[in-house]
Short mmCIF file of C-alpha atoms in Angstrom, two decimals:
data_model
loop_
_atom_site.label_atom_id
_atom_site.label_comp_id
_atom_site.label_asym_id
_atom_site.label_seq_id
_atom_site.Cartn_x
_atom_site.Cartn_y
_atom_site.Cartn_z
CA MET A 7 -0.19 0.00 -0.11
CA LEU A 8 2.66 2.60 0.92
CA ARG A 9 4.51 1.66 -2.46
CA ASP A 10 1.37 2.52 -4.36
CA VAL A 11 0.79 5.75 -2.46
CA ALA A 12 4.26 6.45 -3.00
CA ALA A 13 3.97 6.14 -6.75
CA ILE A 14 1.30 8.41 -6.99
CA GLY A 15 2.79 10.68 -4.48
CA ALA A 16 5.80 11.11 -6.56
CA ALA A 17 3.69 12.20 -9.64
CA MET A 18 2.07 14.70 -7.38
CA VAL A 19 5.34 16.20 -6.19
CA ALA A 20 6.03 16.68 -10.02
CA VAL A 21 2.83 18.21 -10.82
CA GLY A 22 2.56 20.29 -7.72
CA ALA A 23 6.00 21.73 -8.79
CA SER A 24 4.48 22.55 -12.31
CA PHE A 25 1.80 24.30 -10.53
CA GLY A 26 4.15 26.38 -8.43
CA ALA A 27 6.28 27.47 -11.44
CA VAL A 28 3.00 27.96 -13.52
CA ALA A 29 1.58 30.18 -10.69
CA VAL A 30 4.77 32.11 -10.15
CA ALA A 31 5.20 32.70 -13.79
CA ALA A 32 1.50 33.91 -14.12
CA GLY A 33 2.63 36.73 -11.68
CA LEU A 34 1.55 35.35 -8.28
CA PRO A 35 3.62 35.95 -5.33
CA GLY A 36 5.39 32.95 -3.88
CA TRP A 37 3.43 33.05 -0.59
CA ALA A 38 0.25 33.12 -2.17
CA VAL A 39 1.00 30.07 -4.18
CA VAL A 40 2.20 28.14 -1.26
CA ALA A 41 -0.92 29.30 0.80
CA MET A 42 -3.18 28.11 -2.04
CA SER A 43 -1.76 24.62 -2.05
CA LEU A 44 -1.92 24.38 1.73
CA LEU A 45 -5.55 25.95 2.04
CA VAL A 46 -7.43 24.77 -0.99
CA TYR A 47 -5.56 21.68 -1.74
CA ALA A 48 -7.28 20.83 -4.95
CA GLY A 49 -5.10 20.62 -8.06
CA GLY A 50 -7.50 21.26 -10.73
CA ALA A 51 -9.26 24.06 -9.25
CA GLN A 52 -5.87 25.67 -8.28
CA PHE A 53 -4.60 25.48 -11.94
CA MET A 54 -8.01 26.84 -13.17
CA ALA A 55 -8.13 29.66 -10.50
CA VAL A 56 -4.45 30.65 -11.32
CA GLY A 57 -5.38 30.97 -15.17
CA LEU A 58 -8.45 32.94 -14.51
CA VAL A 59 -6.78 35.49 -11.90
CA ALA A 60 -4.01 35.90 -14.28
CA ALA A 61 -6.67 36.80 -17.06
CA GLY A 62 -8.11 39.21 -14.70
CA SER A 63 -11.51 37.48 -13.36
CA PRO A 64 -11.29 36.74 -9.95
CA VAL A 65 -15.05 35.86 -9.27
CA ALA A 66 -15.10 33.56 -12.21
CA ALA A 67 -11.85 32.08 -10.53
CA VAL A 68 -13.89 31.11 -7.46
CA LEU A 69 -16.95 30.25 -9.07
CA ALA A 70 -15.28 27.85 -11.62
CA GLY A 71 -13.09 26.38 -8.74
CA LEU A 72 -16.07 25.73 -6.56
CA LEU A 73 -18.19 24.23 -9.27
CA LEU A 74 -15.21 21.91 -10.04
CA ASN A 75 -14.73 21.07 -6.20
CA ALA A 76 -18.53 20.13 -5.61
CA ARG A 77 -17.78 16.54 -6.36
CA HIS A 78 -16.03 16.49 -2.99
CA LEU A 79 -19.70 16.55 -1.19
CA PRO A 80 -20.43 13.07 -2.58
CA PHE A 81 -17.00 11.88 -1.93
CA GLY A 82 -17.34 12.87 1.73
CA LEU A 83 -20.90 11.24 2.16
CA THR A 84 -19.22 8.13 0.99
CA LEU A 85 -16.03 8.34 3.04
CA GLY A 86 -17.85 9.88 6.37
CA ASP A 87 -17.50 6.71 8.50
CA THR A 88 -14.21 5.78 7.10
CA ILE A 89 -12.32 8.79 8.16
CA GLY A 90 -13.16 8.20 11.94
CA ARG A 91 -15.77 8.96 14.85
CA ARG A 92 -13.99 11.82 16.49
CA LEU A 93 -15.01 15.12 15.36
CA ARG A 94 -11.51 16.54 15.09
CA HIS A 95 -10.52 13.52 12.84
CA ARG A 96 -13.63 14.22 10.57
CA LEU A 97 -12.57 18.02 10.47
CA LEU A 98 -8.95 17.23 9.48
CA GLY A 99 -9.72 14.30 7.39
CA SER A 100 -12.03 16.27 5.36
CA HIS A 101 -9.31 18.81 4.28
CA LEU A 102 -7.28 15.62 3.23
CA MET A 103 -9.90 14.18 0.85
CA THR A 104 -8.93 14.41 -2.72
CA ASP A 105 -9.84 12.29 -5.76
CA GLU A 106 -6.65 10.06 -5.53
CA ALA A 107 -7.05 9.64 -1.71
CA THR A 108 -10.85 8.66 -2.28
CA ALA A 109 -10.01 6.08 -5.00
CA PHE A 110 -7.16 4.60 -2.75
CA THR A 111 -9.54 4.32 0.13
CA LEU A 112 -12.48 2.84 -1.85
CA ALA A 113 -10.05 0.24 -3.37
CA ARG A 114 -9.73 -1.29 0.23
CA PRO A 115 -12.31 -3.52 2.04
CA ALA A 116 -14.44 -1.64 4.59
CA GLY A 117 -13.17 -1.39 8.04
CA ALA A 118 -9.65 -0.73 9.72
CA VAL A 119 -7.71 -1.54 6.30
CA ARG A 120 -9.82 1.35 4.57
CA ARG A 121 -9.18 3.87 7.49
CA ARG A 122 -5.68 3.21 7.46
CA ALA A 123 -5.46 3.71 3.46
CA PHE A 124 -7.44 6.87 3.99
CA TRP A 125 -5.00 8.38 6.36
CA LEU A 126 -1.93 7.12 4.71
CA ALA A 127 -3.00 8.28 1.40
CA GLY A 128 -4.42 11.33 2.72
CA ILE A 129 -1.25 12.56 4.62
CA LEU A 130 1.36 11.49 2.09
CA LEU A 131 -0.56 13.06 -0.73
CA PHE A 132 -1.04 16.36 1.02
CA LEU A 133 2.83 16.47 1.68
CA ALA A 134 3.62 15.48 -1.78
CA TRP A 135 1.46 18.25 -3.25
CA ASN A 136 2.77 20.97 -0.99
CA ALA A 137 6.44 20.04 -1.28
CA GLY A 138 6.05 20.11 -4.90
CA THR A 139 4.56 23.47 -4.84
CA VAL A 140 7.25 24.93 -2.82
CA LEU A 141 9.96 23.38 -5.23
CA GLY A 142 8.15 24.80 -8.15
CA VAL A 143 7.85 28.22 -6.71
CA LEU A 144 11.73 28.07 -5.72
CA ALA A 145 12.71 26.51 -8.90
CA GLY A 146 10.53 28.58 -11.02
CA GLY A 147 11.28 28.25 -14.79
CA VAL A 148 13.72 25.22 -14.31
CA VAL A 149 10.61 23.08 -13.70
CA GLY A 150 9.72 21.51 -17.07
CA ASP A 151 6.45 20.89 -18.73
CA PRO A 152 4.55 17.90 -17.03
CA ALA A 153 3.31 16.82 -20.26
CA ALA A 154 6.83 16.26 -21.46
CA LEU A 155 7.05 13.44 -18.80
CA GLY A 156 3.69 12.20 -19.55
CA LEU A 157 2.24 12.95 -16.11
CA ASP A 158 -0.97 13.94 -17.64
CA ALA A 159 -1.59 10.20 -18.53
CA ALA A 160 -0.30 8.87 -15.20
CA PHE A 161 -3.31 10.46 -13.27
CA PRO A 162 -6.12 8.97 -15.14
CA ALA A 163 -4.39 5.54 -15.41
CA GLY A 164 -3.81 5.50 -11.97
CA LEU A 165 -7.32 6.51 -10.98
CA ILE A 166 -8.65 3.81 -13.30
CA ALA A 167 -6.36 1.15 -11.81
CA LEU A 168 -7.64 1.95 -8.54
CA LEU A 169 -11.15 1.68 -9.60
CA LEU A 170 -10.87 -1.71 -11.40
CA PRO A 171 -11.51 -3.88 -8.40
CA THR A 172 -14.73 -2.34 -7.65
CA LEU A 173 -16.06 -2.52 -11.46
CA ARG A 174 -16.33 -6.04 -11.06
CA ASP A 175 -19.72 -5.43 -9.45
CA ARG A 176 -22.02 -5.27 -12.12
CA ASP A 177 -24.19 -2.13 -10.91
CA THR A 178 -21.10 -0.31 -10.19
CA ARG A 179 -19.46 -0.94 -13.51
CA ARG A 180 -22.76 0.21 -15.49
CA ALA A 181 -22.71 3.39 -13.37
CA ALA A 182 -19.21 4.12 -13.92
CA VAL A 183 -19.30 3.39 -17.79
CA ALA A 184 -22.39 5.51 -18.07
CA GLY A 185 -20.95 8.35 -15.95
CA ALA A 186 -17.83 8.48 -17.95
CA VAL A 187 -19.42 8.37 -21.33
CA VAL A 188 -22.06 11.25 -20.34
CA ALA A 189 -18.94 13.31 -18.89
CA VAL A 190 -16.97 12.94 -21.90
CA LEU A 191 -19.76 13.87 -24.23
CA THR A 192 -20.84 16.88 -22.39
CA THR A 193 -17.37 18.24 -21.74
CA PRO A 194 -17.18 20.42 -24.87
CA LEU A 195 -20.47 21.97 -23.87
CA LEU A 196 -20.71 22.84 -20.34
CA PRO A 197 -18.38 24.51 -17.95
CA ALA A 198 -15.71 22.48 -16.33
CA GLY A 199 -16.94 20.48 -13.25
CA LEU A 200 -20.50 19.95 -14.49
CA PRO A 201 -19.83 17.13 -16.75
CA VAL A 202 -18.20 15.11 -14.04
CA LEU A 203 -21.22 15.83 -11.84
CA LEU A 204 -23.67 14.52 -14.44
CA ALA A 205 -22.02 11.06 -13.79
CA LEU A 206 -24.25 11.09 -10.74
CA ALA A 207 -27.35 10.90 -12.93
CA GLY A 208 -26.96 7.07 -13.36
CA PRO A 209 -26.82 6.30 -9.56
CA ALA A 210 -29.44 8.84 -8.87
CA LEU A 211 -31.76 6.95 -11.31
CA LEU A 212 -30.83 3.59 -9.34
CA ALA A 213 -31.96 5.46 -6.37
CA VAL A 214 -35.27 6.64 -7.69
CA ARG A 215 -36.32 3.23 -8.99
CA GLN A 216 -35.40 1.84 -5.56
CA LEU A 217 -37.75 4.38 -3.77
CA ARG A 218 -40.33 3.66 -6.35
CA ARG A 219 -40.11 -0.32 -5.60
CA ARG A 220 -40.12 0.60 -2.02
CA ALA A 221 -43.38 2.65 -2.23
CA SER A 222 -45.02 -0.11 -4.35
CA VAL A 223 -44.10 -2.79 -1.79
CA ALA A 224 -45.45 -0.89 0.93
CA ALA A 225 -48.71 -0.29 -0.94
CA GLY A 226 -48.90 -4.01 -1.53
CA GLU A 227 -48.45 -4.52 2.04
CA THR A 228 -51.32 -2.37 3.21
CA GLY A 229 -53.94 -3.00 0.52
CA PRO A 230 -54.72 -5.58 -2.13
CA SER A 231 -52.51 -3.86 -4.63
CA VAL A 232 -51.91 -5.84 -7.85
CA THR A 233 -48.12 -4.82 -8.17
CA GLY A 234 -47.11 -6.29 -5.01
CA ASP A 235 -43.42 -7.31 -5.55
CA PRO A 236 -42.25 -10.40 -3.94
CA VAL A 237 -40.12 -9.20 -0.88
CA GLY A 238 -37.05 -11.07 -2.12
CA SER A 239 -36.86 -8.82 -5.25
CA ALA A 240 -36.89 -5.69 -3.10
CA GLN A 241 -33.59 -5.90 -1.66
CA PRO A 242 -30.79 -3.72 -3.26
CA ARG A 243 -29.58 -5.05 -6.36
CA GLY A 244 -26.06 -4.80 -5.67
CA GLU A 245 -26.65 -7.47 -2.82
CA ALA A 246 -27.21 -10.36 -5.08
CA ASP A 247 -23.46 -10.97 -5.94
CA VAL A 248 -21.60 -9.94 -2.61
CA ARG A 249 -17.83 -10.70 -2.92
CA PRO A 250 -15.18 -10.33 -0.10
CA ALA A 251 -13.59 -7.61 -2.15
CA ASP A 252 -16.55 -5.17 -1.61
CA ALA A 253 -17.53 -6.44 1.84
CA MET A 254 -19.47 -2.94 2.26
CA PRO A 255 -22.77 -4.44 3.33
CA ALA A 256 -22.11 -6.61 6.33
CA GLU A 257 -19.33 -4.55 8.19
CA VAL A 258 -20.40 -1.10 7.49
CA VAL A 259 -24.28 -1.98 8.37
CA THR A 260 -23.52 -3.43 11.66
CA ALA A 261 -21.13 -0.48 12.57
CA GLU A 262 -23.47 2.10 12.02
CA VAL A 263 -26.62 0.60 13.10
CA VAL A 264 -25.68 1.26 16.81
CA PRO A 265 -24.56 4.65 16.76
CA ALA A 266 -27.76 5.50 14.81
CA GLY A 267 -30.03 3.99 17.42
CA ARG A 268 -28.15 5.57 20.18
CA LYS A 269 -28.72 9.14 18.68
CA LYS A 270 -32.36 8.59 18.12
CA GLU A 271 -32.63 7.73 21.84
CA SER A 272 -30.71 10.74 23.05
CA SER A 273 -32.72 12.94 20.90
CA CYS A 274 -35.90 12.10 22.56
CA MET B 30 -8.03 40.70 -3.95
CA LEU B 31 -5.73 37.71 -4.37
CA ILE B 32 -6.10 36.88 -0.75
CA ALA B 33 -9.84 37.15 -0.91
CA VAL B 34 -9.99 34.69 -4.03
CA ILE B 35 -7.65 32.11 -2.06
CA LEU B 36 -9.79 32.37 1.00
CA ALA B 37 -12.98 32.04 -0.67
CA LEU B 38 -11.79 28.92 -2.74
CA ALA B 39 -10.37 27.55 0.43
CA VAL B 40 -13.52 27.92 2.39
CA GLY B 41 -15.81 26.72 -0.21
CA THR B 42 -13.79 23.64 -1.06
CA TYR B 43 -13.42 22.80 2.56
CA GLY B 44 -17.03 23.26 2.90
CA PHE B 45 -18.00 20.76 0.29
CA ARG B 46 -15.66 18.27 1.94
CA VAL B 47 -16.76 18.67 5.35
CA ALA B 48 -20.47 18.81 4.61
CA GLY B 49 -20.36 15.43 3.12
CA VAL B 50 -18.39 13.98 5.99
CA LEU B 51 -20.72 15.51 8.59
CA LEU B 52 -23.85 14.98 6.70
CA ARG B 53 -22.99 11.10 6.67
CA ASP B 54 -23.72 11.03 10.38
CA ARG B 55 -26.84 13.26 10.36
CA LEU B 56 -28.59 11.36 7.43
CA ASP B 57 -30.08 7.90 8.72
CA LEU B 58 -29.74 6.58 5.29
CA PRO B 59 -31.38 3.13 4.51
CA ALA B 60 -29.24 0.18 3.69
CA TRP B 61 -29.73 0.30 -0.13
CA ALA B 62 -28.96 3.96 -0.10
CA ARG B 63 -25.68 3.32 1.91
CA GLN B 64 -24.82 0.81 -0.80
CA LEU B 65 -25.53 3.32 -3.44
CA LEU B 66 -22.80 5.91 -2.21
CA PRO B 67 -19.67 3.85 -3.43
CA VAL B 68 -21.40 3.45 -6.67
CA GLY B 69 -21.86 7.07 -6.99
CA ALA B 70 -18.31 7.83 -5.95
CA ALA B 71 -16.89 5.35 -8.46
CA ALA B 72 -19.09 6.89 -11.25
CA LEU B 73 -17.69 10.28 -10.31
CA LEU B 74 -14.15 8.92 -10.51
CA ALA B 75 -14.65 7.36 -13.59
CA ALA B 76 -16.01 10.39 -15.16
CA LEU B 77 -13.07 12.47 -13.87
CA ALA B 78 -10.58 9.85 -15.30
CA ALA B 79 -12.47 9.71 -18.55
CA THR B 80 -12.50 13.45 -19.10
CA ALA B 81 -8.91 13.74 -17.75
CA ALA B 82 -7.72 11.13 -20.28
CA LEU B 83 -9.49 12.49 -23.46
CA THR B 84 -10.08 16.07 -22.96
CA GLU B 85 -8.13 19.38 -22.38
CA VAL B 86 -9.96 22.61 -21.69
CA GLY B 87 -12.92 21.28 -23.48
CA ARG B 88 -11.34 19.70 -26.56
CA PHE B 89 -9.73 16.43 -27.45
CA ALA B 90 -6.43 16.24 -25.59
CA GLY B 91 -4.60 14.72 -28.47
CA TRP B 92 -3.44 11.01 -28.91
CA ALA B 93 -0.36 10.68 -26.65
CA ARG B 94 -2.35 10.88 -23.37
CA PRO B 95 -5.17 8.48 -24.01
CA ALA B 96 -2.69 6.16 -25.58
CA GLY B 97 -0.75 6.37 -22.32
CA VAL B 98 -3.73 5.93 -20.17
CA LEU B 99 -4.82 2.83 -22.38
CA VAL B 100 -1.64 1.10 -21.90
CA GLY B 101 -1.56 1.79 -18.02
CA VAL B 102 -5.26 0.28 -17.88
CA LEU B 103 -4.22 -2.56 -19.82
CA LEU B 104 -1.35 -3.28 -17.49
CA ALA B 105 -3.65 -2.81 -14.50
CA TRP B 106 -6.28 -5.13 -16.02
CA ARG B 107 -3.29 -7.79 -16.35
CA ARG B 108 -2.72 -7.16 -12.71
CA ALA B 109 0.46 -5.53 -12.97
CA PRO B 110 1.72 -3.62 -9.97
CA PHE B 111 0.53 -0.01 -9.38
CA VAL B 112 3.77 1.45 -9.78
CA VAL B 113 4.21 -0.08 -13.24
CA VAL B 114 0.90 1.14 -14.33
CA ILE B 115 1.89 4.67 -13.40
CA LEU B 116 5.45 4.50 -15.03
CA ALA B 117 3.91 2.83 -18.17
CA ALA B 118 1.18 5.36 -18.78
CA ALA B 119 3.47 8.30 -18.17
CA GLY B 120 6.35 6.64 -20.28
CA THR B 121 4.14 5.77 -23.00
CA ALA B 122 2.75 9.35 -23.33
CA ALA B 123 6.08 10.86 -23.02
CA LEU B 124 7.60 8.73 -25.76
CA LEU B 125 4.70 9.33 -28.18
CA ARG B 126 5.29 13.05 -27.68
CA LEU B 127 9.12 12.71 -28.14
CA LEU B 128 8.10 10.99 -31.53
CA GLY B 129 5.91 14.10 -32.33
CA ALA B 130 2.32 12.93 -31.49
CA PRO B 131 0.23 15.65 -30.47
#
């Protein structure tokens, strides 16, 4: 695991260095570039913001950057209970949540292993990105173009490699492929960030269908409805082919039932 | 002005991140919805990887990058170590660019 994180971390140092160099070349003072990497910590939005600030449109820089980062909300929903129970862990862990850290974490089975993966990837990648930025600011023009090293190909390949195990599940595979196709086709038409968010349309449809089925089952129980689904078919579709690799159901469900119940009692 | 941009971006981005993490506790999600969350995250990451592999500022990124990504993905599919996947993807794209591919 450490070696895998180190591989993507090395690439992040290089891209962080190119960010630092690009931002300084665009006229930003060094302290601002370093502060941006520390406080914003989102590569894509940082590159975009530097470009738009240099072009003289700071408001657009903020709006475009935030649109690009809206995807972190569903990431947080997914990783919420992996990060830890304590509030300070959650507050700190939230800042370390990136695409790569999320992919690393979700590639591990739920439980202690997944939690360790999150913190290892989160901390190391944060250090890598910021060390890279400082190097880039100091080295300035000496840092080469990351495209010449092929680093722009390394990140998508790494993300897909991390996703591959979860794609063995049929529903996940369909949602991922559909999301990728929708995002690529709408990229020329929509502002950056929005196409990626459209990938949530597939899972959202699954959710709506699930809700409808629930509703029809409930109707079948209370009255003599014709559409009464047999109860067996009402369980979530992914559950049919549970494999040890995505041990999500059992472990997470049991881990969460207790605190949820406790909360209800205390709120009374 | 620059400080305002950085702070607005930082606060907004952290807001998105922390909102999801903290909402997870407040929302009493049914089991099927909890199972759908990783599916949604996988769809987002796949969309991100696909757009990053194929496009650059809303246009086709040229052939070198997707070719590198494809080599990396094929190696990952053949269960090559992660380090090899990263190096092969970057190496392929870099080599193709050296040979003059866009």
